[in-house]
Short mmCIF file of C-alpha atoms in Angstrom, two decimals:
data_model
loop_
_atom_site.label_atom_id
_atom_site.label_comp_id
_atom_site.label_asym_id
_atom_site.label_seq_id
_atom_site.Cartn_x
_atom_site.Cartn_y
_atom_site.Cartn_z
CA UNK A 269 130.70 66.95 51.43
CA UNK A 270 130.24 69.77 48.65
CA UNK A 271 128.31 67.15 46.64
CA UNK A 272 126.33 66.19 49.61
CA UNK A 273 125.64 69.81 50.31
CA UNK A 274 124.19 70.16 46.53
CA UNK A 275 121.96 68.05 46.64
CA UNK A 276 120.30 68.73 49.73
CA UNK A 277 120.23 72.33 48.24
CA UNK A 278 118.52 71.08 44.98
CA UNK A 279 116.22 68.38 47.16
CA UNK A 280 115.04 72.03 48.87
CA UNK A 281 114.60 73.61 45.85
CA UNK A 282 112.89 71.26 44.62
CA UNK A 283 110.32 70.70 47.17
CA UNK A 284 109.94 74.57 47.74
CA UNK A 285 109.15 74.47 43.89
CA UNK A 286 106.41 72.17 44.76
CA UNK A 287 104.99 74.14 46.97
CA UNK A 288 105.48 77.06 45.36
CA UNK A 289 103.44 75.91 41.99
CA UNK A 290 100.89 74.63 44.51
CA UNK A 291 99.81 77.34 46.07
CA UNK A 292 100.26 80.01 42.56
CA UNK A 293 99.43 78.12 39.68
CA UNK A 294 95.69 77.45 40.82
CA UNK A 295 94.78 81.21 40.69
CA UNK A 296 97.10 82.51 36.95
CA UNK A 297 97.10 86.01 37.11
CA UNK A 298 95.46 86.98 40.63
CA UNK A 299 97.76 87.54 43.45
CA UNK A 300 99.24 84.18 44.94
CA UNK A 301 98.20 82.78 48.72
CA UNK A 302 101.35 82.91 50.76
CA UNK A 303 103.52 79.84 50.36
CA UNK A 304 103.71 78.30 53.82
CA UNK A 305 107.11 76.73 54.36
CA UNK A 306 107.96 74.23 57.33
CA UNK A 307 111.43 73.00 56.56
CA UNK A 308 113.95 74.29 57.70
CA UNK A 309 116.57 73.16 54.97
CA UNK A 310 114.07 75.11 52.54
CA UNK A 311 114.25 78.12 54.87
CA UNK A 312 117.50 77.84 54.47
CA UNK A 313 118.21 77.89 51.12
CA UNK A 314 115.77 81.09 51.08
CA UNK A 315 116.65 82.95 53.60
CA UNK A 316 121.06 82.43 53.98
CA UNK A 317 121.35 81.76 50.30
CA UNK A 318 119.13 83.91 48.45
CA UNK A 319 118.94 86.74 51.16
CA UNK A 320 118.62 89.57 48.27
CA UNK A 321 115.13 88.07 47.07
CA UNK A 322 113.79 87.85 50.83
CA UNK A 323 114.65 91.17 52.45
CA UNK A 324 111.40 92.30 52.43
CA UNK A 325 108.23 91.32 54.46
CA UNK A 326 104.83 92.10 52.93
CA UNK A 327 102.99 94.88 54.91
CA UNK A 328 98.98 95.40 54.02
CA UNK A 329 97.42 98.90 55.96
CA UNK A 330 96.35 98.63 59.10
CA UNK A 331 92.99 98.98 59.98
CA UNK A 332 93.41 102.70 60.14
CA UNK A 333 93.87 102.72 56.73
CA UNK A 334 97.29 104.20 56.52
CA UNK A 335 100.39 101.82 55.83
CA UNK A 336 102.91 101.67 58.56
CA UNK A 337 106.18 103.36 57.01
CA UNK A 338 107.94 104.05 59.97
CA UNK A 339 109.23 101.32 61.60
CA UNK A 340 112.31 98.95 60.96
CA UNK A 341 109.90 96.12 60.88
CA UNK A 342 108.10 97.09 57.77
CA UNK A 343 110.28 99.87 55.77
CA UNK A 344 111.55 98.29 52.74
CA UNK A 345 114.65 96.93 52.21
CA UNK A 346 117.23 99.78 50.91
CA UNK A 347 119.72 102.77 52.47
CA UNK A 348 116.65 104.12 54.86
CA UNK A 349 116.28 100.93 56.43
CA UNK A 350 120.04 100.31 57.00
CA UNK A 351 120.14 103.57 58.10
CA UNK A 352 117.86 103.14 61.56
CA UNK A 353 118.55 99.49 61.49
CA UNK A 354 122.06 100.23 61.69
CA UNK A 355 121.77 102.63 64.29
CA UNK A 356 120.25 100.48 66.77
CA UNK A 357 122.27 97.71 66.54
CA UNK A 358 125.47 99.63 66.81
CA UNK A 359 123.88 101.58 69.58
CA UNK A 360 121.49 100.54 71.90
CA UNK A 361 121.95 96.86 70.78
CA UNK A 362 125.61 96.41 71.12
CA UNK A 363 126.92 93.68 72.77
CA UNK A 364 129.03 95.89 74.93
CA UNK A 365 126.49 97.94 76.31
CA UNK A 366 125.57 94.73 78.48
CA UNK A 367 128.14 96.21 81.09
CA UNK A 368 126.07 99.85 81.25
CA UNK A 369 122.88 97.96 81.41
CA UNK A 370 123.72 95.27 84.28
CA UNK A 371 122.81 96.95 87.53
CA UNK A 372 119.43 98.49 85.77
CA UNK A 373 118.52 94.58 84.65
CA UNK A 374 119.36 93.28 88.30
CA UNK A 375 117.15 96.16 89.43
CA UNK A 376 114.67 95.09 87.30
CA UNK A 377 114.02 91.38 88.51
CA UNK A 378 114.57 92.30 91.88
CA UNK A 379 111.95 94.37 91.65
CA UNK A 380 109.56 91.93 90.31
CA UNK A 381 110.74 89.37 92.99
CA UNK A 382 109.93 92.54 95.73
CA UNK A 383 106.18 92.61 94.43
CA UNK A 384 105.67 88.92 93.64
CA UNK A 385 106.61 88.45 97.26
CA UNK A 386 103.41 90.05 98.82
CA UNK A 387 101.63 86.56 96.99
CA UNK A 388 103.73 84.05 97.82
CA UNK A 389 101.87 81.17 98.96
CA UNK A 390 99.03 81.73 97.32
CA UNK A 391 98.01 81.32 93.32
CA UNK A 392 99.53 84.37 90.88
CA UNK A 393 98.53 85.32 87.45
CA UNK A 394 102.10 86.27 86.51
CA UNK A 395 101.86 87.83 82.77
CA UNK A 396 100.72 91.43 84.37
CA UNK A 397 103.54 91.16 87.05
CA UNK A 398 106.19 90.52 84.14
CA UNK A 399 105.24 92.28 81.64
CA UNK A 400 105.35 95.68 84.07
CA UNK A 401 109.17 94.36 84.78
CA UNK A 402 110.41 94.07 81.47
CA UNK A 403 108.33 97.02 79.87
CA UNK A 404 110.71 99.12 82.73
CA UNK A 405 113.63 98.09 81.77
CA UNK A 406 112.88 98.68 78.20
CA UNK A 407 111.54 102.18 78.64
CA UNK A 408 114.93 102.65 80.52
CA UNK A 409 116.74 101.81 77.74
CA UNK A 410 114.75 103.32 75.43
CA UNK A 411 113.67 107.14 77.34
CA UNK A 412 117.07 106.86 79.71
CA UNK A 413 115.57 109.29 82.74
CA UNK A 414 113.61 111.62 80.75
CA UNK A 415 110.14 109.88 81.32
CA UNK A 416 107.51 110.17 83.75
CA UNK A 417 105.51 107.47 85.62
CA UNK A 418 102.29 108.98 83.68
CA UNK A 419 104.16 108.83 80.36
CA UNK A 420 105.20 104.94 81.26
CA UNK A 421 101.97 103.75 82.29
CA UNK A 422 100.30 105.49 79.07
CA UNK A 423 102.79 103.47 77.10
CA UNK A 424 102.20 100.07 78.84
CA UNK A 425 98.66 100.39 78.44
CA UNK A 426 98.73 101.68 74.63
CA UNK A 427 101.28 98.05 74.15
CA UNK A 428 98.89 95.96 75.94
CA UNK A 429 95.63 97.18 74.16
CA UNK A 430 97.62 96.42 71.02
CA UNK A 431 98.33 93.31 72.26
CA UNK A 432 95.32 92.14 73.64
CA UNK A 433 93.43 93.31 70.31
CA UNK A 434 96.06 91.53 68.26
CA UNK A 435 94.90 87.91 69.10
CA UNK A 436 93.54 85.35 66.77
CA UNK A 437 93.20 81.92 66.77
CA UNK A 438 95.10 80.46 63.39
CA UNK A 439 94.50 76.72 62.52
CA UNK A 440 97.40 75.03 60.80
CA UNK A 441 95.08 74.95 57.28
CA UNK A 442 94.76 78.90 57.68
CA UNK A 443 98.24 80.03 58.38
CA UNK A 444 98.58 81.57 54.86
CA UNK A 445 96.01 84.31 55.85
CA UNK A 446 97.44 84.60 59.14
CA UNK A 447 97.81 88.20 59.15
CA UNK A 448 94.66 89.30 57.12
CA UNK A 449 92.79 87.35 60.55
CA UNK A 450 94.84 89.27 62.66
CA UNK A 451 93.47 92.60 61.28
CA UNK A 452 89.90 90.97 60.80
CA UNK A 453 89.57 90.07 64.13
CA UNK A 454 91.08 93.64 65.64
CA UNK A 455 88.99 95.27 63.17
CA UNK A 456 85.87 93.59 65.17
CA UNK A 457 88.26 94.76 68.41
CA UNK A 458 86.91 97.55 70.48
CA UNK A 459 90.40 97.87 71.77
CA UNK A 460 91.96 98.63 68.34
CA UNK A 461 90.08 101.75 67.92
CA UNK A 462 92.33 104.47 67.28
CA UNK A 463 95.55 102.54 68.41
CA UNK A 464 98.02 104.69 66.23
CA UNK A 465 95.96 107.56 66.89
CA UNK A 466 96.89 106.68 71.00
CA UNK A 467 101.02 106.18 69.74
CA UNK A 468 101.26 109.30 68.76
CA UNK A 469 99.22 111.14 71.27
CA UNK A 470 101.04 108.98 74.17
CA UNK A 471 104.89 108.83 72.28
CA UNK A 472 104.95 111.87 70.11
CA UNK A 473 105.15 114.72 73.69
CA UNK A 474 108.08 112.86 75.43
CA UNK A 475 109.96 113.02 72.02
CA UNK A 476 109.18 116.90 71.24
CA UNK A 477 110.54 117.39 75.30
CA UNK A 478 113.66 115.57 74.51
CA UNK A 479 114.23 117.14 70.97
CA UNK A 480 113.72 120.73 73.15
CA UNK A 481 115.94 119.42 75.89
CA UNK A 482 119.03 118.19 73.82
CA UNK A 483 118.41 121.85 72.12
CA UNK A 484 118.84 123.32 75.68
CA UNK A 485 121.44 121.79 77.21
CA UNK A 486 122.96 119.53 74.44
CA UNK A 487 124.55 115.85 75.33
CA UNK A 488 125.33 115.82 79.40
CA UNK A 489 127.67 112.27 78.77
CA UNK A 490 125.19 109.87 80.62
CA UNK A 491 123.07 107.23 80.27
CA UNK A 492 122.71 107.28 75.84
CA UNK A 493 119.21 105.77 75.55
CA UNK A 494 117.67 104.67 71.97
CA UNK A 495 116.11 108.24 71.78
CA UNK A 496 119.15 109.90 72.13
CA UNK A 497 120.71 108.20 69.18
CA UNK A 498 116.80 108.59 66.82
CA UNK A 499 117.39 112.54 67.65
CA UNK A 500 120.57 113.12 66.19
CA UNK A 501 120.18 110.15 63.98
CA UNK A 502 120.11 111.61 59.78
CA UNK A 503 118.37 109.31 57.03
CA UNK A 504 118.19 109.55 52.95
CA UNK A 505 116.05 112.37 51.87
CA UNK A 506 113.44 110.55 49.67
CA UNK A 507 112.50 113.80 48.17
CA UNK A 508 115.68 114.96 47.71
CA UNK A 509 118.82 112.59 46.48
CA UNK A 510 121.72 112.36 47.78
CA UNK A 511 120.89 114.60 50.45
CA UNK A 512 120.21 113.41 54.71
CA UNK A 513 117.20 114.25 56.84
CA UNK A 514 116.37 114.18 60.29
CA UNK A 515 113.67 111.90 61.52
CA UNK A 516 110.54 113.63 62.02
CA UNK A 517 108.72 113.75 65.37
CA UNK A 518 105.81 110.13 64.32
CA UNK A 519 108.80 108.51 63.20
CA UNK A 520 110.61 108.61 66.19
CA UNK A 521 107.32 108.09 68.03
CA UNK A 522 106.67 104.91 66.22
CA UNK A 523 110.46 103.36 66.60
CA UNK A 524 110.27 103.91 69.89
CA UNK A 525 106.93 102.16 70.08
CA UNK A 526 108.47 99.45 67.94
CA UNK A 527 111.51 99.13 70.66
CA UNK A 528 109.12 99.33 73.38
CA UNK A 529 107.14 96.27 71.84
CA UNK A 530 109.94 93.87 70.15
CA UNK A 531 112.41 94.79 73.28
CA UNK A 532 109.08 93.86 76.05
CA UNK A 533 106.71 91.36 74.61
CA UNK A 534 109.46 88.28 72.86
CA UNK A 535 111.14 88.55 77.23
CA UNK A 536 107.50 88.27 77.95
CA UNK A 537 106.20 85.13 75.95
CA UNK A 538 109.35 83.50 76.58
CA UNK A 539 109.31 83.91 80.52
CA UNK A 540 105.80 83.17 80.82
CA UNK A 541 106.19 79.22 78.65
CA UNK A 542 109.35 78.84 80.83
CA UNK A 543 107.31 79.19 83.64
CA UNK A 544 104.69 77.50 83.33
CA UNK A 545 107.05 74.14 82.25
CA UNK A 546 108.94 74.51 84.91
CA UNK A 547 106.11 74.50 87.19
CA UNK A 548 104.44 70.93 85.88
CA UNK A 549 108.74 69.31 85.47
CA UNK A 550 109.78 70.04 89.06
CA UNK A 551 113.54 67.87 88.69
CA UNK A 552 114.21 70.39 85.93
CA UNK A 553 113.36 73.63 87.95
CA UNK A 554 115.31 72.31 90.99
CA UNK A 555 118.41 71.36 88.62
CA UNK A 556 118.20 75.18 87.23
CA UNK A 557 117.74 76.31 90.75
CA UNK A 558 121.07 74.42 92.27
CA UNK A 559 122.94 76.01 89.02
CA UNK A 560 121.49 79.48 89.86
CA UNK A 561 122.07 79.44 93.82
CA UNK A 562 125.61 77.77 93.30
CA UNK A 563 126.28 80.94 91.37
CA UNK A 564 125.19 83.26 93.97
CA UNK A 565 126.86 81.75 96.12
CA UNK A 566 130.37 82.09 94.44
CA UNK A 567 129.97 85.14 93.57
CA UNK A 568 129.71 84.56 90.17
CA UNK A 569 126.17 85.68 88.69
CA UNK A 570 127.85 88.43 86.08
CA UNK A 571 124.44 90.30 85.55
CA UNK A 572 126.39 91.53 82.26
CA UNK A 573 125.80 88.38 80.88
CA UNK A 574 124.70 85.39 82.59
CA UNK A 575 126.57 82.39 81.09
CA UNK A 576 125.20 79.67 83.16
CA UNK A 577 124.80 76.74 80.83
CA UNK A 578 121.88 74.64 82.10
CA UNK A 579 120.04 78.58 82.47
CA UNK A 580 121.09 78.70 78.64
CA UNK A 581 119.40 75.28 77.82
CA UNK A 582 115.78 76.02 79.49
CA UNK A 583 115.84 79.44 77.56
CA UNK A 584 116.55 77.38 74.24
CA UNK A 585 114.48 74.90 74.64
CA UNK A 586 111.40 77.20 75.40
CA UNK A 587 112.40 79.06 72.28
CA UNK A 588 112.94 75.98 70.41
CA UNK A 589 109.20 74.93 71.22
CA UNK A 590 107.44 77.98 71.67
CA UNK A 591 108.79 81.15 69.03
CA UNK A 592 107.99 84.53 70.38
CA UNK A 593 106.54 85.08 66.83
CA UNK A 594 104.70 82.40 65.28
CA UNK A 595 105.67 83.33 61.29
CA UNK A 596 108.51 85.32 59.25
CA UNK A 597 106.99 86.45 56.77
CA UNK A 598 108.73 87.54 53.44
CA UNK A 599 108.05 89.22 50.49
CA UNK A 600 109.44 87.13 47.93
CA UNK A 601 110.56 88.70 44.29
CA UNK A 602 111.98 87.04 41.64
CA UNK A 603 115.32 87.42 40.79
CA UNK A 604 117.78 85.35 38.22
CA UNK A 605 118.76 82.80 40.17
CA UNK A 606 115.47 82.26 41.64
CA UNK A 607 114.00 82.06 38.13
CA UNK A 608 116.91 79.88 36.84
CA UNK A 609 116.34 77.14 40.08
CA UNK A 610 112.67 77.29 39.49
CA UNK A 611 112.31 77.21 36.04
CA UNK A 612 113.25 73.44 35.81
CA UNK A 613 110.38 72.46 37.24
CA UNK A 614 107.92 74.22 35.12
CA UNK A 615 106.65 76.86 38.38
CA UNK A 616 104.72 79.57 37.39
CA UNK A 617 106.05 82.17 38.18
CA UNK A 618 104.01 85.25 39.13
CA UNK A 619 105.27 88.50 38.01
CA UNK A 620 105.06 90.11 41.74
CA UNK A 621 106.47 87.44 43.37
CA UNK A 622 104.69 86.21 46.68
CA UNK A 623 104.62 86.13 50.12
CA UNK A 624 106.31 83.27 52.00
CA UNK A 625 105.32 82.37 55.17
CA UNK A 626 107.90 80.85 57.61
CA UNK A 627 106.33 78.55 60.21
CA UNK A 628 108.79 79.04 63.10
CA UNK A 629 106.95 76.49 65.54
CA UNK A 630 106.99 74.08 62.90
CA UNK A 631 110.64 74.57 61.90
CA UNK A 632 111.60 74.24 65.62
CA UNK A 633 109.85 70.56 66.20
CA UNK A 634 110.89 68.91 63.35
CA UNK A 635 111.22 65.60 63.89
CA UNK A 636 113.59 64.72 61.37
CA UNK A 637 115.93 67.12 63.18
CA UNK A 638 114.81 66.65 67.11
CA UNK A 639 113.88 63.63 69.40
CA UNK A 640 110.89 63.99 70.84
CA UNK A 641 110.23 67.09 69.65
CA UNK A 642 106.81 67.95 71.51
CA UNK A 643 108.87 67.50 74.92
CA UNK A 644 110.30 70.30 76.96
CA UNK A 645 113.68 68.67 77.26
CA UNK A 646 116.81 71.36 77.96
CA UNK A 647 119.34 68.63 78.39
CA UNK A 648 119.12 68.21 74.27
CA UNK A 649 121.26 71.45 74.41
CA UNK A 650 123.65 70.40 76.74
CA UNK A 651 126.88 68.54 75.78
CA UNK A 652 126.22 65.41 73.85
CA UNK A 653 122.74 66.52 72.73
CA UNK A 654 121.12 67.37 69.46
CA UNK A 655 120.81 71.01 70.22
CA UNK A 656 124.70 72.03 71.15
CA UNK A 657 126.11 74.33 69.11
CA UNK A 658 122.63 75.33 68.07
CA UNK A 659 122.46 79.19 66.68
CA UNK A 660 119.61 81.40 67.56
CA UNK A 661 120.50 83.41 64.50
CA UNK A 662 121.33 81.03 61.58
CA UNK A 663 124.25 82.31 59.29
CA UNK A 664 125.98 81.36 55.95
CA UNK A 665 127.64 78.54 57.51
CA UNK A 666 125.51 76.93 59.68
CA UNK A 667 122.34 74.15 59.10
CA UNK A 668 119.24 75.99 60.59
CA UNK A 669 117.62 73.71 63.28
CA UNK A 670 115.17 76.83 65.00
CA UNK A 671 114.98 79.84 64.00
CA UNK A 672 112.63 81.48 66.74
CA UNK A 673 113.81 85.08 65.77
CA UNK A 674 113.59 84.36 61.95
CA UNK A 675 116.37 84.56 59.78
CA UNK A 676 118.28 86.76 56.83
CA UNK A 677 118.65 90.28 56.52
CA UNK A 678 115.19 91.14 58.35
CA UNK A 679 115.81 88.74 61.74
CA UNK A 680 115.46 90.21 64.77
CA UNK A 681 118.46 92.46 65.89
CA UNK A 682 117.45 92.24 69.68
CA UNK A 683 118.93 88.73 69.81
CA UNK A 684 121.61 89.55 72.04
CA UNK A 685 119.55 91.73 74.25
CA UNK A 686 116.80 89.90 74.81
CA UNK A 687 118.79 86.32 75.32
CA UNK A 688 120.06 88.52 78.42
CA UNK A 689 116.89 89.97 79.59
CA UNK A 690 115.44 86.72 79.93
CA UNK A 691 118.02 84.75 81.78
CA UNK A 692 118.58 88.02 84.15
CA UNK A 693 115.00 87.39 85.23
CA UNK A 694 114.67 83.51 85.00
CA UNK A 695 117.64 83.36 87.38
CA UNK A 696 115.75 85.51 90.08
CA UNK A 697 112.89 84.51 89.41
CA UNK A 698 113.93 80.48 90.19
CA UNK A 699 116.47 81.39 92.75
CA UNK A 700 113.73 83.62 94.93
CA UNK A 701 110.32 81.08 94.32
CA UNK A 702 109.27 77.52 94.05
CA UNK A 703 106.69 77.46 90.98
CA UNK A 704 104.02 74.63 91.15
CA UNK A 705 100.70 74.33 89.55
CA UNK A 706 97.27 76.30 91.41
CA UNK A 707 96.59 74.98 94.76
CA UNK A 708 93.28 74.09 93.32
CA UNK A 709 94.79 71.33 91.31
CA UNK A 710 94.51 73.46 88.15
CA UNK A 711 97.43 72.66 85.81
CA UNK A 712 98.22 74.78 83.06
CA UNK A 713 96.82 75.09 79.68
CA UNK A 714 99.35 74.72 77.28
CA UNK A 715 97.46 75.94 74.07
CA UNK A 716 98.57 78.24 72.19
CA UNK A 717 96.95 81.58 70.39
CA UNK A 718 98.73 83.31 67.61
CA UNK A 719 98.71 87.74 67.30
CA UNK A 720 101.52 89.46 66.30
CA UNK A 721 103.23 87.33 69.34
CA UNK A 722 102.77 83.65 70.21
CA UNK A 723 101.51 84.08 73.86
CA UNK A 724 99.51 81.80 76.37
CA UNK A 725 95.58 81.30 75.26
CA UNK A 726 95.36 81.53 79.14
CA UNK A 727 96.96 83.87 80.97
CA UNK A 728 99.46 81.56 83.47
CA UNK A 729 98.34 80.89 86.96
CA UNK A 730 100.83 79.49 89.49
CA UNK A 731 101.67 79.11 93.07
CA UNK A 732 104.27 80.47 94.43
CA UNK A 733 106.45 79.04 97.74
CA UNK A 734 109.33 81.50 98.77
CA UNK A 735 112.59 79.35 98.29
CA UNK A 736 115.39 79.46 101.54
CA UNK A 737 118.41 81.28 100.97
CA UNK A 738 121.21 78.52 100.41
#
């Protein structure tokens, strides 16, 4: 086995050497193209076994002109990062704060079922409808009671300007400039105007209230929302070693804008693909339904977390086909052991490294790995299937298959979180409606565009039939 497992290492580093001199060695001494990578065993080997020369994602200024510096997403690797990384994922994160956050989740989708009633029967555009439900719950978590309906509905609108302004069509050919057609096409966005300008005007006053009210009357021993913890939370002093600093009022702002975004728009994309399969592969929405209502009815639908395992396998497979991001990217630096695997094969290697572009869509339908791989089959997770025992986050010791929320030290901490989001409101969402295509005989258009998330070119219509209480 150890043999085996050393040379499929050196098979990956061989072919990522391949593409590596590919894409650097036409251009000596300018900065490289981003390598694209589409295997998974190469991700791999990059990501799990050389995590130290990946921990870093490349991150250009935004069209404002000022680099983002303030967000876990793009801070570079080192103690500040660990520092607010850390703190969410021992806080707000924490697998056993799932209890705490139970009745506001059941809340949530209940109270999306409550307003998609008013339309059932008739056609529904349902991305509005959801994202309003899960940006609620997220604020929740995030602002705990201390923010307004005004505040919230600032907020929703700054995310889905930043959104909306965020989409691009990529082509496969063009994914290595993936994000500099992002910012080209917002820059030509009248929506993107000002958007950090709008974060800190709309996120910076509900921050300064809470920093004055935890002044005044100090920790009451409720509800401990992600602001709570970025208040008292200290950092390294950069100007100062050695030494800890508070956050300042924008940084806060922006994590909070960056919780409010990861924690909303991944439930989002994800909900809306589920749906819209499940509307055109009616045996597979009634087999999720029976699962779902035979829990109700027992008593046993643990809104803590749901561990229904047919609910489990729709929620992988949409993830397996459709990656709430469409790319990890990574800065990539050259270290020793880097240089020493490379070097065999002649690579050129360029003194500031590159950037190495993950293709997560392509990772997740490999065919060597999957049967069938374009089809939305959840069954493949189930017992006997290809998929069982598949991990959402890939570690040291197991073969990556799909890795929808990237991999390494800079994957996506909300794992956890979000797995439970969704399947809270899947579960109500298929035990309250039956979802079929427009009554027009419209069926839904499975093409994708790429932004910062992988979301529906067109918005998903469906009709919705009110389903009888078993």
């Amino acid at each position: 086995m150890e043999a085996i497992h050393l040379l499929t290492l050196t098979t990956a580093f061989i072919i990522f050497a391949a593409i590596f001199r590919r894409r650097t060695s036409s251009h000596p001494g300018r900065n490289p193209t981003t390598i694209r990578i589409s295997d998974a065993s190469i991700a791999r080997v990059a990501l799990i076994d050389h995590a130290d020369a990946f921990s870093n994602r490349p991150m250009p200024p935004f069209p404002t002109g000022r680099p983002i510096t303030h967000s876990i997403s793009s801070l570079p690797y080192g103690p500040r990062w660990r520092a607010v990384r850390s703190n969410l994922t021992t806080g707000i994160l924490q697998r056993s704060r799932l209890g705490i956050l139970a009745t506001l989740k059941r809340e949530a989708a209940e109270t999306l079922v409550t307003n998609l009633s008013s339309h059932a029967g008739g056609d529904v555009v349902l991305r509005d409808f959801i994202h309003g439900a899960v940006f609620a719950l997220v604020a929740r978590q995030c602002f705990g009671d201390g923010i307004d309906e005004r505040d919230m509905s600032s907020m929703l609108q700054t995310q889905k300007d930043f959104l909306e302004s965020s989409f691009t069509k990529v082509r496969p050919q063009e994914v290595s400039s993936w994000l500099t057609r992002i910012l080209r096409s917002w820059r030509q966005s009248p929506r993107r105007d000002g958007i950090f300008d709008r974060v800190d005007q709309v996120f910076i006053p509900p921050v300064v209230a809470a920093r004055r009210r935890e002044s005044q009357h100090g920790n009451d021993g409720g509800f401990r929302s992600h602001l709570d913890s970025l208040l008292e939370l200290q950092v390294p002093n950069e100007d100062h070693e050695h030494t800890l600093r508070q956050l300042r009022d924008e940084e806060v702002a922006f994590l909070c804008w960056e919780f409010l975004g990861g924690g909303t728009l991944s439930a989002l994309t994800c909900l809306e693909w589920m749906i819209a399969h499940l509307a055109v592969e009616p045996e597979i929405q009634n087999k999720l339904n029976r699962e779902v209502a035979d829990a109700q009815l027992k008593g046993t639908m643990a809104y803590d977390e749901l561990t229904l395992p047919y609910l489990h396998a729709v929620v992988l497979e949409s993830l397996r086909l459709h990656p709430p991001t469409p790319f990890a990217v990574r800065h990539m630096h050259i270290d020793d052991s880097i240089a020493a695997a490379l070097g065999k094969s002649s690579v050129i290697i360029p003194p500031g490294g590159a950037a190495v572009s993950f293709v997560l869509g392509d990772i997740g339908r490999d065919g060597k790995v999957w049967m069938n791989p374009d089809e939305f089959i959840p069954e493949r997770f189930m017992e006997g299937g290809e998929g069982k025992g598949v991990s959402l986050v890939p570690g040291p010791n197991k073969e990556i298959k799909m890795m929808p929320f990237g991999g390494g030290r800079r994957r996506c901490p909300g794992v956890v979180m979000g797995m439970s989001h969704i399947k809270c409101f899947l579960a109500e969402l298929v035990y309250a409606f039956q979802w079929m295509s427009p009554a027009d005989g419209g069926e839904s258009d499975f093409v994708a565009v790429d932004g910062f998330r992988k979301m529906m070119k067109t918005p998903l219509r469906v009709r919705i039939t009110p389903r009888s209480p078993t």
